């Protein structure tokens, strides 16, 4: 059970990880940190040096303590999925979005595609064993983009849009948002602006009669590239 948001929020990440920890608490204090570390290591794009999302818990071939314990653990994780996810949806479902957010979503989806095709064990097994490619690849998003060496520029946008900055060592399930390793703050909240802005005086009519369509196109282009 892991979470890969396009736009991350600290309180969402903390809530999700607290729910994961609660699901595993009855089965030993070591379960959550062990399965969280496993998740951080598995959902990691080595060629990018980036985590895929904010992590969660991951385990495979569970066979520790007998069938009843393993089944109980698996059942508890399943029962905590909706409590972990639905509050996030409720908090964020009415947030406004436009082409800028959709464009960033398509860019972030590229990381999901890369993980699936390069690392995901289920996908690799299916393709390498001669499975039906059309079925195996149905999990890939229908709209996705890549850009050459593109790096998000901090600007006035929804907090956490540079989701790739999320550090796998973040102690989300702690009572505070302190990091386990280093001082890097992932999923920053609060507005940021770009170092270089866009001057719009020429679009106001002060220096002549501006072309409205060209002005709108320019604003959209600069917004997409990161200027505010």
Short mmCIF file of C-alpha atoms in Angstrom, two decimals:
data_model
loop_
_atom_site.label_atom_id
_atom_site.label_comp_id
_atom_site.label_asym_id
_atom_site.label_seq_id
_atom_site.Cartn_x
_atom_site.Cartn_y
_atom_site.Cartn_z
CA UNK A 1 0.00 0.00 0.00
CA UNK A 2 1.76 3.13 -1.23
CA UNK A 3 0.81 6.62 -2.38
CA UNK A 4 2.12 8.40 -5.47
CA UNK A 5 0.43 11.82 -5.66
CA UNK A 6 1.09 14.30 -8.44
CA UNK A 7 0.69 17.18 -6.00
CA UNK A 8 1.80 16.30 -2.50
CA UNK A 9 0.73 17.77 0.81
CA UNK A 10 2.50 17.20 4.11
CA UNK A 11 -0.67 16.51 6.07
CA UNK A 12 -1.80 13.94 3.49
CA UNK A 13 1.54 12.15 3.63
CA UNK A 14 1.55 12.15 7.41
CA UNK A 15 -2.03 10.84 7.59
CA UNK A 16 -1.33 8.07 5.08
CA UNK A 17 1.78 6.85 6.89
CA UNK A 18 0.11 7.03 10.30
CA UNK A 19 -2.65 4.82 8.91
CA UNK A 20 -0.08 2.37 7.56
CA UNK A 21 1.60 2.23 10.94
CA UNK A 22 -1.73 1.67 12.71
CA UNK A 23 -2.49 -1.24 10.38
CA UNK A 24 0.74 -2.98 11.42
CA UNK A 25 0.97 -2.07 15.11
CA UNK A 26 -0.84 -5.23 16.39
CA UNK A 27 1.78 -7.38 14.67
CA UNK A 28 4.95 -5.95 16.17
CA UNK A 29 6.75 -2.64 16.51
CA UNK A 30 9.28 -3.64 13.86
CA UNK A 31 6.72 -4.22 11.07
CA UNK A 32 6.08 -0.64 10.02
CA UNK A 33 9.72 0.55 9.84
CA UNK A 34 10.72 -2.69 8.09
CA UNK A 35 7.94 -2.61 5.51
CA UNK A 36 8.29 1.16 5.04
CA UNK A 37 11.99 0.76 4.27
CA UNK A 38 11.16 -2.07 1.88
CA UNK A 39 8.67 0.20 0.11
CA UNK A 40 11.15 3.08 -0.10
CA UNK A 41 13.75 0.79 -1.64
CA UNK A 42 11.38 -0.93 -4.09
CA UNK A 43 9.56 2.15 -5.41
CA UNK A 44 12.77 3.97 -6.23
CA UNK A 45 13.94 4.97 -9.70
CA UNK A 46 17.66 4.30 -9.53
CA UNK A 47 18.37 5.83 -12.94
CA UNK A 48 16.73 9.08 -11.76
CA UNK A 49 17.85 9.02 -8.16
CA UNK A 50 14.23 9.66 -7.17
CA UNK A 51 11.51 7.94 -5.15
CA UNK A 52 8.36 7.26 -7.16
CA UNK A 53 6.11 8.85 -4.55
CA UNK A 54 5.82 9.29 -0.79
CA UNK A 55 6.08 5.57 -0.09
CA UNK A 56 3.98 3.49 2.27
CA UNK A 57 4.45 -0.17 3.19
CA UNK A 58 5.53 -3.09 1.01
CA UNK A 59 6.09 -6.78 1.69
CA UNK A 60 6.27 -9.92 -0.39
CA UNK A 61 6.17 -13.67 0.28
CA UNK A 62 4.94 -13.03 3.81
CA UNK A 63 5.58 -16.13 5.90
CA UNK A 64 6.39 -15.04 9.43
CA UNK A 65 4.54 -16.40 12.46
CA UNK A 66 2.19 -18.82 10.78
CA UNK A 67 -0.84 -18.56 8.55
CA UNK A 68 -3.21 -16.92 11.02
CA UNK A 69 -0.80 -14.10 11.80
CA UNK A 70 0.04 -13.51 8.14
CA UNK A 71 -3.61 -13.52 7.13
CA UNK A 72 -4.48 -11.18 9.96
CA UNK A 73 -1.75 -8.76 8.93
CA UNK A 74 -2.84 -8.81 5.30
CA UNK A 75 -6.46 -8.32 6.30
CA UNK A 76 -5.56 -5.38 8.55
CA UNK A 77 -3.67 -3.66 5.73
CA UNK A 78 -6.68 -4.11 3.44
CA UNK A 79 -9.07 -2.74 6.05
CA UNK A 80 -6.90 0.36 6.49
CA UNK A 81 -6.77 1.22 2.79
CA UNK A 82 -9.95 3.30 2.68
CA UNK A 83 -9.26 5.06 6.01
CA UNK A 84 -5.83 5.96 4.64
CA UNK A 85 -6.97 7.14 1.21
CA UNK A 86 -10.51 8.53 1.40
CA UNK A 87 -9.66 11.48 3.71
CA UNK A 88 -7.04 12.56 1.16
CA UNK A 89 -9.64 12.48 -1.60
CA UNK A 90 -12.13 14.40 0.54
CA UNK A 91 -9.59 17.14 1.28
CA UNK A 92 -8.38 17.59 -2.29
CA UNK A 93 -11.22 16.68 -4.65
CA UNK A 94 -12.57 20.23 -4.98
CA UNK A 95 -9.23 21.92 -5.63
CA UNK A 96 -9.27 23.91 -8.86
CA UNK A 97 -7.00 22.78 -11.67
CA UNK A 98 -6.25 23.78 -15.25
CA UNK A 99 -3.93 23.02 -18.13
CA UNK A 100 -0.84 23.77 -16.04
CA UNK A 101 -1.78 21.09 -13.49
CA UNK A 102 -2.77 18.62 -16.21
CA UNK A 103 0.56 19.22 -17.92
CA UNK A 104 2.47 18.54 -14.71
CA UNK A 105 0.35 15.44 -14.11
CA UNK A 106 1.36 14.07 -17.51
CA UNK A 107 5.01 14.80 -16.74
CA UNK A 108 4.81 13.00 -13.38
CA UNK A 109 3.07 10.05 -15.00
CA UNK A 110 6.28 9.53 -16.95
CA UNK A 111 7.98 8.45 -13.73
CA UNK A 112 5.24 5.87 -13.15
CA UNK A 113 5.72 4.50 -16.67
CA UNK A 114 9.48 4.31 -16.22
CA UNK A 115 9.10 2.39 -12.97
CA UNK A 116 6.62 -0.06 -14.48
CA UNK A 117 8.70 -0.83 -17.53
CA UNK A 118 12.12 -0.92 -15.85
CA UNK A 119 11.55 -2.23 -12.31
CA UNK A 120 8.03 -3.54 -11.65
CA UNK A 121 8.37 -7.27 -11.09
CA UNK A 122 4.86 -8.10 -12.24
CA UNK A 123 5.28 -6.23 -15.53
CA UNK A 124 8.72 -7.70 -16.17
CA UNK A 125 7.56 -11.23 -15.40
CA UNK A 126 4.59 -10.90 -17.72
CA UNK A 127 6.60 -9.53 -20.64
CA UNK A 128 9.57 -11.86 -20.19
CA UNK A 129 7.38 -14.95 -19.87
CA UNK A 130 5.59 -14.29 -23.14
CA UNK A 131 2.38 -12.91 -21.65
CA UNK A 132 -0.16 -10.90 -23.62
CA UNK A 133 1.42 -7.47 -23.89
CA UNK A 134 -1.89 -5.68 -24.50
CA UNK A 135 -3.20 -6.90 -21.15
CA UNK A 136 0.03 -6.38 -19.22
CA UNK A 137 0.44 -2.78 -20.38
CA UNK A 138 -3.17 -1.78 -19.69
CA UNK A 139 -2.04 -0.34 -16.35
CA UNK A 140 -0.05 2.40 -18.11
CA UNK A 141 -1.63 5.87 -18.27
CA UNK A 142 -3.19 6.92 -21.61
CA UNK A 143 -1.62 10.39 -21.56
CA UNK A 144 1.98 10.97 -20.52
CA UNK A 145 4.83 13.30 -21.50
CA UNK A 146 8.60 13.46 -21.23
CA UNK A 147 10.86 16.49 -21.54
CA UNK A 148 14.57 16.50 -22.04
CA UNK A 149 16.40 17.29 -18.79
CA UNK A 150 13.44 19.32 -17.51
CA UNK A 151 13.63 20.53 -13.92
CA UNK A 152 10.69 22.21 -12.17
CA UNK A 153 11.33 25.84 -11.26
CA UNK A 154 9.87 26.93 -7.89
CA UNK A 155 6.97 29.24 -8.60
CA UNK A 156 3.60 30.33 -7.25
CA UNK A 157 1.75 27.05 -7.49
CA UNK A 158 0.02 24.53 -5.35
CA UNK A 159 2.33 23.34 -2.54
CA UNK A 160 4.37 20.27 -3.31
CA UNK A 161 4.03 20.22 -7.08
CA UNK A 162 7.69 19.22 -7.36
CA UNK A 163 6.79 15.79 -6.05
CA UNK A 164 10.13 14.40 -7.19
CA UNK A 165 11.76 16.16 -4.23
CA UNK A 166 10.21 13.74 -1.74
CA UNK A 167 12.91 12.07 0.33
CA UNK A 168 12.38 8.39 1.18
CA UNK A 169 13.80 8.90 4.65
CA UNK A 170 11.03 11.26 5.72
CA UNK A 171 9.52 10.22 9.06
CA UNK A 172 5.91 10.80 8.06
CA UNK A 173 4.46 8.62 10.79
CA UNK A 174 6.10 10.63 13.56
CA UNK A 175 4.12 13.17 15.53
CA UNK A 176 6.05 15.88 13.69
CA UNK A 177 7.38 16.17 10.14
CA UNK A 178 11.07 16.01 11.11
CA UNK A 179 13.33 14.12 8.75
CA UNK A 180 14.98 10.84 9.65
CA UNK A 181 18.01 11.75 7.52
CA UNK A 182 19.24 15.23 6.68
CA UNK A 183 17.48 18.56 6.81
CA UNK A 184 15.79 18.47 3.39
CA UNK A 185 12.10 19.40 3.57
CA UNK A 186 9.94 17.37 1.23
CA UNK A 187 6.44 18.45 0.25
CA UNK A 188 6.99 22.09 1.20
CA UNK A 189 3.92 24.16 1.91
CA UNK A 190 3.53 27.84 1.17
CA UNK A 191 3.81 29.89 -2.03
CA UNK A 192 7.05 30.16 -3.98
CA UNK A 193 7.90 32.30 -6.99
CA UNK A 194 10.45 31.99 -9.75
CA UNK A 195 13.71 33.92 -9.70
CA UNK A 196 12.90 35.42 -13.12
CA UNK A 197 9.49 36.97 -13.71
CA UNK A 198 7.46 37.99 -16.73
CA UNK A 199 6.91 41.69 -17.41
CA UNK A 200 3.40 42.30 -18.74
CA UNK A 201 3.28 46.09 -19.14
CA UNK A 202 3.46 45.75 -22.90
CA UNK A 203 0.25 43.76 -22.83
CA UNK A 204 -1.75 46.46 -21.05
CA UNK A 205 -2.04 48.97 -23.89
CA UNK A 206 0.37 51.49 -22.36
CA UNK A 207 2.84 50.97 -25.22
CA UNK A 208 0.30 50.55 -27.99
CA UNK A 209 -2.51 48.23 -29.00
CA UNK A 210 -1.54 44.71 -27.84
CA UNK A 211 -2.54 41.51 -29.63
CA UNK A 212 -4.83 39.81 -27.10
CA UNK A 213 -4.41 36.27 -28.46
CA UNK A 214 -0.62 36.62 -28.59
CA UNK A 215 -0.54 38.06 -25.07
CA UNK A 216 -2.60 35.17 -23.67
CA UNK A 217 -0.40 32.64 -25.48
CA UNK A 218 2.72 34.30 -24.06
CA UNK A 219 1.37 34.19 -20.50
CA UNK A 220 0.45 30.51 -20.89
CA UNK A 221 3.88 29.69 -22.32
CA UNK A 222 5.75 31.48 -19.53
CA UNK A 223 3.53 29.90 -16.87
CA UNK A 224 4.23 26.44 -18.25
CA UNK A 225 7.98 27.11 -18.34
CA UNK A 226 8.00 28.24 -14.71
CA UNK A 227 7.96 32.03 -14.74
CA UNK A 228 5.54 33.89 -12.49
#
